[in-house]
mmCIF file of C-alpha atoms in Angstrom:
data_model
loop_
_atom_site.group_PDB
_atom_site.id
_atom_site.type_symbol
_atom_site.label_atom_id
_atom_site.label_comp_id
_atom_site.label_asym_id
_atom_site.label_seq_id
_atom_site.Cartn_x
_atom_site.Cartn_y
_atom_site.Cartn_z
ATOM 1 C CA UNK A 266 0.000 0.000 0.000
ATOM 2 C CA UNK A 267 1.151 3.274 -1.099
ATOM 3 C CA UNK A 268 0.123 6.723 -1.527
ATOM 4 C CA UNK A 269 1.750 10.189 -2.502
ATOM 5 C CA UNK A 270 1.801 13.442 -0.180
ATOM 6 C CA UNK A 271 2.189 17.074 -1.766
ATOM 7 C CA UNK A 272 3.941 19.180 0.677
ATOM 8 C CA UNK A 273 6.001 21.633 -1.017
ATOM 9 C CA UNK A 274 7.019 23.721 2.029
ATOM 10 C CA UNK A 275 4.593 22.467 4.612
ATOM 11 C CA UNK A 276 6.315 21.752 7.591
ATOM 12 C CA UNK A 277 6.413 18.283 8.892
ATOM 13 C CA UNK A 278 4.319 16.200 10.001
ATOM 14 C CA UNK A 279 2.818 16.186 6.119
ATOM 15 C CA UNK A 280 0.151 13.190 7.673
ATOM 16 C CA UNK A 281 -2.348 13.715 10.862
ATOM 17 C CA UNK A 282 -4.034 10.891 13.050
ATOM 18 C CA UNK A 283 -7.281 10.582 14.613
ATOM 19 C CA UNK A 284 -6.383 10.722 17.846
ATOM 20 C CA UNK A 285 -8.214 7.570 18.597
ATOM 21 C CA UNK A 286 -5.825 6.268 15.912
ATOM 22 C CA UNK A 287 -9.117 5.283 13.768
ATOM 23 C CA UNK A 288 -8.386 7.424 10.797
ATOM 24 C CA UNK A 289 -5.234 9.454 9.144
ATOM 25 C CA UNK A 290 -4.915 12.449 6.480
ATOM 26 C CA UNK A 291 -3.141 13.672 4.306
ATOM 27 C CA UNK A 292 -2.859 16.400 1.583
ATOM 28 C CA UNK A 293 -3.682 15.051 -1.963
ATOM 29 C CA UNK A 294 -2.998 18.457 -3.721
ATOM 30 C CA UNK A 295 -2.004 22.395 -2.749
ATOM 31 C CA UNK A 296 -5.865 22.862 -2.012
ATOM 32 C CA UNK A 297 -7.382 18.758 -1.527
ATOM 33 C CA UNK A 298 -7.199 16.770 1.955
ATOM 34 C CA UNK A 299 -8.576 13.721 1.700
ATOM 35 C CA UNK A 300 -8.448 10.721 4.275
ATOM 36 C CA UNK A 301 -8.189 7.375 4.868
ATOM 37 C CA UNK A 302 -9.181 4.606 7.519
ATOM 38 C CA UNK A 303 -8.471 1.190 7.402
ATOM 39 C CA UNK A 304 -10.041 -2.237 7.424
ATOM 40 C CA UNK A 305 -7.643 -5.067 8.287
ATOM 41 C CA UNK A 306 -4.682 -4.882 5.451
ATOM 42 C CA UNK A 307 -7.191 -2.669 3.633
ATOM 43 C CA UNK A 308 -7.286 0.592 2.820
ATOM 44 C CA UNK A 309 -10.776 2.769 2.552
ATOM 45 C CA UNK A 310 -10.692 6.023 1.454
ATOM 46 C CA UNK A 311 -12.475 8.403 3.323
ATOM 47 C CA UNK A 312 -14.214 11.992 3.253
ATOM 48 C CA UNK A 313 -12.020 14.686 1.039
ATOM 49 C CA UNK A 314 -11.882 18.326 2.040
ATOM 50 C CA UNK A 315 -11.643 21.520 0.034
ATOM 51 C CA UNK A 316 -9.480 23.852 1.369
ATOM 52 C CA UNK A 317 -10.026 27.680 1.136
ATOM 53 C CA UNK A 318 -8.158 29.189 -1.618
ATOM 54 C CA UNK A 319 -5.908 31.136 0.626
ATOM 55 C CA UNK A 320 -5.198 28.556 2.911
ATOM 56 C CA UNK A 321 -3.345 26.635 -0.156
ATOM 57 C CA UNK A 322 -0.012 24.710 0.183
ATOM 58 C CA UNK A 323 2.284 26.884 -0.782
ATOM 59 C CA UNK A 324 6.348 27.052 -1.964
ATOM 60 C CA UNK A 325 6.679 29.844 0.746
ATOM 61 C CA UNK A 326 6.599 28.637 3.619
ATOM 62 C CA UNK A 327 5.068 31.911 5.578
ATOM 63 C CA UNK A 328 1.986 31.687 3.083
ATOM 64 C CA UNK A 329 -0.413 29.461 2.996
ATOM 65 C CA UNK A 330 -1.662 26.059 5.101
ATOM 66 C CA UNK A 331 0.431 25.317 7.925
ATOM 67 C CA UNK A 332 -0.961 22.515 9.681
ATOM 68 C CA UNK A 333 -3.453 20.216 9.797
ATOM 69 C CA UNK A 334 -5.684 17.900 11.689
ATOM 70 C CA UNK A 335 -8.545 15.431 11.439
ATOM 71 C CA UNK A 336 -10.869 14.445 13.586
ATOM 72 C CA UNK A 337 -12.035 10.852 15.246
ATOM 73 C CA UNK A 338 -14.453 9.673 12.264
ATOM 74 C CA UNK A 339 -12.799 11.423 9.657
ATOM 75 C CA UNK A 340 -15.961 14.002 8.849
ATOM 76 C CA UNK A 341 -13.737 17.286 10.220
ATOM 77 C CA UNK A 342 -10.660 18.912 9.468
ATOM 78 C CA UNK A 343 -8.707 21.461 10.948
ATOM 79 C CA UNK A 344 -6.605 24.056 9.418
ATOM 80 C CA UNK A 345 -4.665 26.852 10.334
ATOM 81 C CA UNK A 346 -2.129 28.774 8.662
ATOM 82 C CA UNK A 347 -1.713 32.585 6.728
ATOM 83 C CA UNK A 348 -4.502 33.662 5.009
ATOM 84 C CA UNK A 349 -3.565 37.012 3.315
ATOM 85 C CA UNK A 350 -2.205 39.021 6.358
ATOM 86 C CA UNK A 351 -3.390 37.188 9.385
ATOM 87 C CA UNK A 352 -3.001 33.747 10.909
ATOM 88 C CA UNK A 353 -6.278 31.785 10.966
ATOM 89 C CA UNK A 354 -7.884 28.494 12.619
ATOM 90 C CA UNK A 355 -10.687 27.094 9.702
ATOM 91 C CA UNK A 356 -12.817 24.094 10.187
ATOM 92 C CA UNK A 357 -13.745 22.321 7.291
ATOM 93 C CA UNK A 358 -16.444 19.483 7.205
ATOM 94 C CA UNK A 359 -16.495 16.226 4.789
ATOM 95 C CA UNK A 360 -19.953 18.326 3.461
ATOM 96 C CA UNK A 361 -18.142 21.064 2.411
ATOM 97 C CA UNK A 362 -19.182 23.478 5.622
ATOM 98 C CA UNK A 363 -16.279 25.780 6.615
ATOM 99 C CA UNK A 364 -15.871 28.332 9.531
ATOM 100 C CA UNK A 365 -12.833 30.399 10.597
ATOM 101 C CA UNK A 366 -11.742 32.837 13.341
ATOM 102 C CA UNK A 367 -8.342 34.435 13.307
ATOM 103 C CA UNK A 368 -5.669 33.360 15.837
ATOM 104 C CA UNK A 369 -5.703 37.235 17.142
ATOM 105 C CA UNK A 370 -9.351 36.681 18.461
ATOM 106 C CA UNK A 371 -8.495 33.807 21.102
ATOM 107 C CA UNK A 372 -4.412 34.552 21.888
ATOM 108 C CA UNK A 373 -3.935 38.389 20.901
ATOM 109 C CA UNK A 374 -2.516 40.026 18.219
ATOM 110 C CA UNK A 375 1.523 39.070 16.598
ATOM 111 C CA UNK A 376 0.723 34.917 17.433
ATOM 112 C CA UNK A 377 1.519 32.951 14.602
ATOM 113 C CA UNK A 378 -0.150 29.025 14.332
ATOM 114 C CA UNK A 379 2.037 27.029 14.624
ATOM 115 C CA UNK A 380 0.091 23.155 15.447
ATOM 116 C CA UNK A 381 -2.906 21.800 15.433
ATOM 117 C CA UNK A 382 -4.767 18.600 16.908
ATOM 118 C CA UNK A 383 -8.388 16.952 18.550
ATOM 119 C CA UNK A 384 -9.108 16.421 21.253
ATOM 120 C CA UNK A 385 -9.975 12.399 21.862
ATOM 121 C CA UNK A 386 -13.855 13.037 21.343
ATOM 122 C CA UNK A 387 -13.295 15.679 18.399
ATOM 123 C CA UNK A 388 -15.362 17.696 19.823
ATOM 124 C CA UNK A 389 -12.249 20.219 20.816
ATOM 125 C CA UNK A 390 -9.376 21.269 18.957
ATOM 126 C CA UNK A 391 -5.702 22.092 20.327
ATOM 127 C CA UNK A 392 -3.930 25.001 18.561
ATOM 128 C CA UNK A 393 -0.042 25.797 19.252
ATOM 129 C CA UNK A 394 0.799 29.268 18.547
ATOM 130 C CA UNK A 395 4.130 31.637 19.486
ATOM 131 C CA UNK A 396 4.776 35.580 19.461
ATOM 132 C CA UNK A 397 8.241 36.297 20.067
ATOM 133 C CA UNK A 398 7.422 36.594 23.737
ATOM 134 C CA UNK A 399 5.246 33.356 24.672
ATOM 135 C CA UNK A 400 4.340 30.329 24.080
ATOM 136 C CA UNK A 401 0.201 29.701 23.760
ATOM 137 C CA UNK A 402 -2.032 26.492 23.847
ATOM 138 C CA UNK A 403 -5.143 27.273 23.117
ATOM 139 C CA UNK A 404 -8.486 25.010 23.342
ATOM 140 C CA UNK A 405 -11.218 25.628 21.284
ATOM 141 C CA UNK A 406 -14.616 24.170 20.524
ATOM 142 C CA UNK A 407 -14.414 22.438 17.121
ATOM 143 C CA UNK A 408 -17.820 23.772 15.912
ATOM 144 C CA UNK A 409 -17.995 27.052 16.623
ATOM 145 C CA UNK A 410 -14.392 27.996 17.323
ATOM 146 C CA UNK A 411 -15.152 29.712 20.406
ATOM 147 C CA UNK A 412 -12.217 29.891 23.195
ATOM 148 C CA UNK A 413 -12.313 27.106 25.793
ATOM 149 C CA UNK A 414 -9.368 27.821 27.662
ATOM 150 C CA UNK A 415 -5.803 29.162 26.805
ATOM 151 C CA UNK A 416 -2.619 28.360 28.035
ATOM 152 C CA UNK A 417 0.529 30.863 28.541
ATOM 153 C CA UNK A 418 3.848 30.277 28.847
ATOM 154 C CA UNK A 419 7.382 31.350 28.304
ATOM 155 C CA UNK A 420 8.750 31.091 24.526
ATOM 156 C CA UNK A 421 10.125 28.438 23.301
ATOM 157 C CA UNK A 422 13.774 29.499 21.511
ATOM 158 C CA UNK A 423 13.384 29.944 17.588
ATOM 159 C CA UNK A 424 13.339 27.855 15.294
ATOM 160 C CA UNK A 425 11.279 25.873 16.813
ATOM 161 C CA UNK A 426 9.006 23.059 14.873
ATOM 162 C CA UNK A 427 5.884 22.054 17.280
ATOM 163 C CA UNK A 428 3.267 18.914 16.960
ATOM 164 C CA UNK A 429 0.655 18.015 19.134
ATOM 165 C CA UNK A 430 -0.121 14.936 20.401
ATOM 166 C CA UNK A 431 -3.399 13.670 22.257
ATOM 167 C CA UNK A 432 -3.432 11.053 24.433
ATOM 168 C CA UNK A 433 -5.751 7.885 23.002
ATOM 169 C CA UNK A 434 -7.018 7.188 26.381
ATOM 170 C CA UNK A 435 -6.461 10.207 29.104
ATOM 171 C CA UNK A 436 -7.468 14.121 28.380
ATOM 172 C CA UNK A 437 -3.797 14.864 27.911
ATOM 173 C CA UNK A 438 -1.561 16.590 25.261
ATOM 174 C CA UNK A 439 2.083 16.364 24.832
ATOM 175 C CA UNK A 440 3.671 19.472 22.974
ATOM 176 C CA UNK A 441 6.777 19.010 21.297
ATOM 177 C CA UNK A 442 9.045 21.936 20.235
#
């Protein structure tokens, strides 16, 4: 079983797990996500997602999609990256169905996203952001991208490449820089 991954300068990872492991995805063009679960040895393909046009893979790496994340099920994906002039957080559905807030409304302004990731149910999403003064982890709800809770902390010395990781079994995260 193969497949092939466009990435051109998205950072790694370039392939996100449910975090109940039941479901991965990966990007199948600059603006396509599609996913896959699997049956045994077998693979079955799963919903596909749209992205917005500005949220594109792109060769610059400060444009463009980010990071990405999909939920348990497969029917929602999370996006964040530079839209234009301002970081973002968009939720897409398998239907189509997107909705976005920028990364200013929930940590402040000069935070740029850095990781994404579910929560176990999918009903939350984890976003990892910096400013050259902090550190943020942010927790928002997955549907209407309101702020749950955030998280503060010192920064983390540049370059730094972050990934979230839910626990399968315990409401945990690990955060690696």
């Amino acid at each position: 079983f193969t497949f092939d991954v466009v990435h051109e300068s998205l950072p790694w990872p370039w392939i996100a797990f449910a975090a109940d492991r039941s479901c991965l995805a990966y990007a199948l063009s600059p603006t396509t996500i599609t996913s896959m679960s699997f049956d045994g040895e077998k693979a079955v393909n799963g919903g596909t997602f749209e992205l917005p046009k500005d949220l594109a893979i792109s060769a610059k790496a400060t444009e463009g999609l980010r990071a990405f994340a999909i939920a348990k099920g497969g029917a929602l994906l999370a996006a964040i990256g530079n839209a234009g002039d301002t970081d973002v957080v968009t939720v897409v559905h398998a239907s189509g169905e997107q909705k976005r807030v920028p990364v200013h409304a929930f940590a402040g302004e000069g935070h740029t996203a850095c990781a994404v990731g579910f929560d176990r149910s999918g009903a939350r999403l984890w976003v990892a952001l910096e400013s050259a003064t902090e550190t943020v982890i942010a927790l928002l709800d997955a549907t209407s991208l309101e702020k749950v809770d955030v998280l503060r902390s010192p920064a983390v010395p540049r370059p730094a490449l972050y990934e979230i990781h839910v626990h399968p079994h315990d409401d945990a995260i690990l955060l690696l820089a």
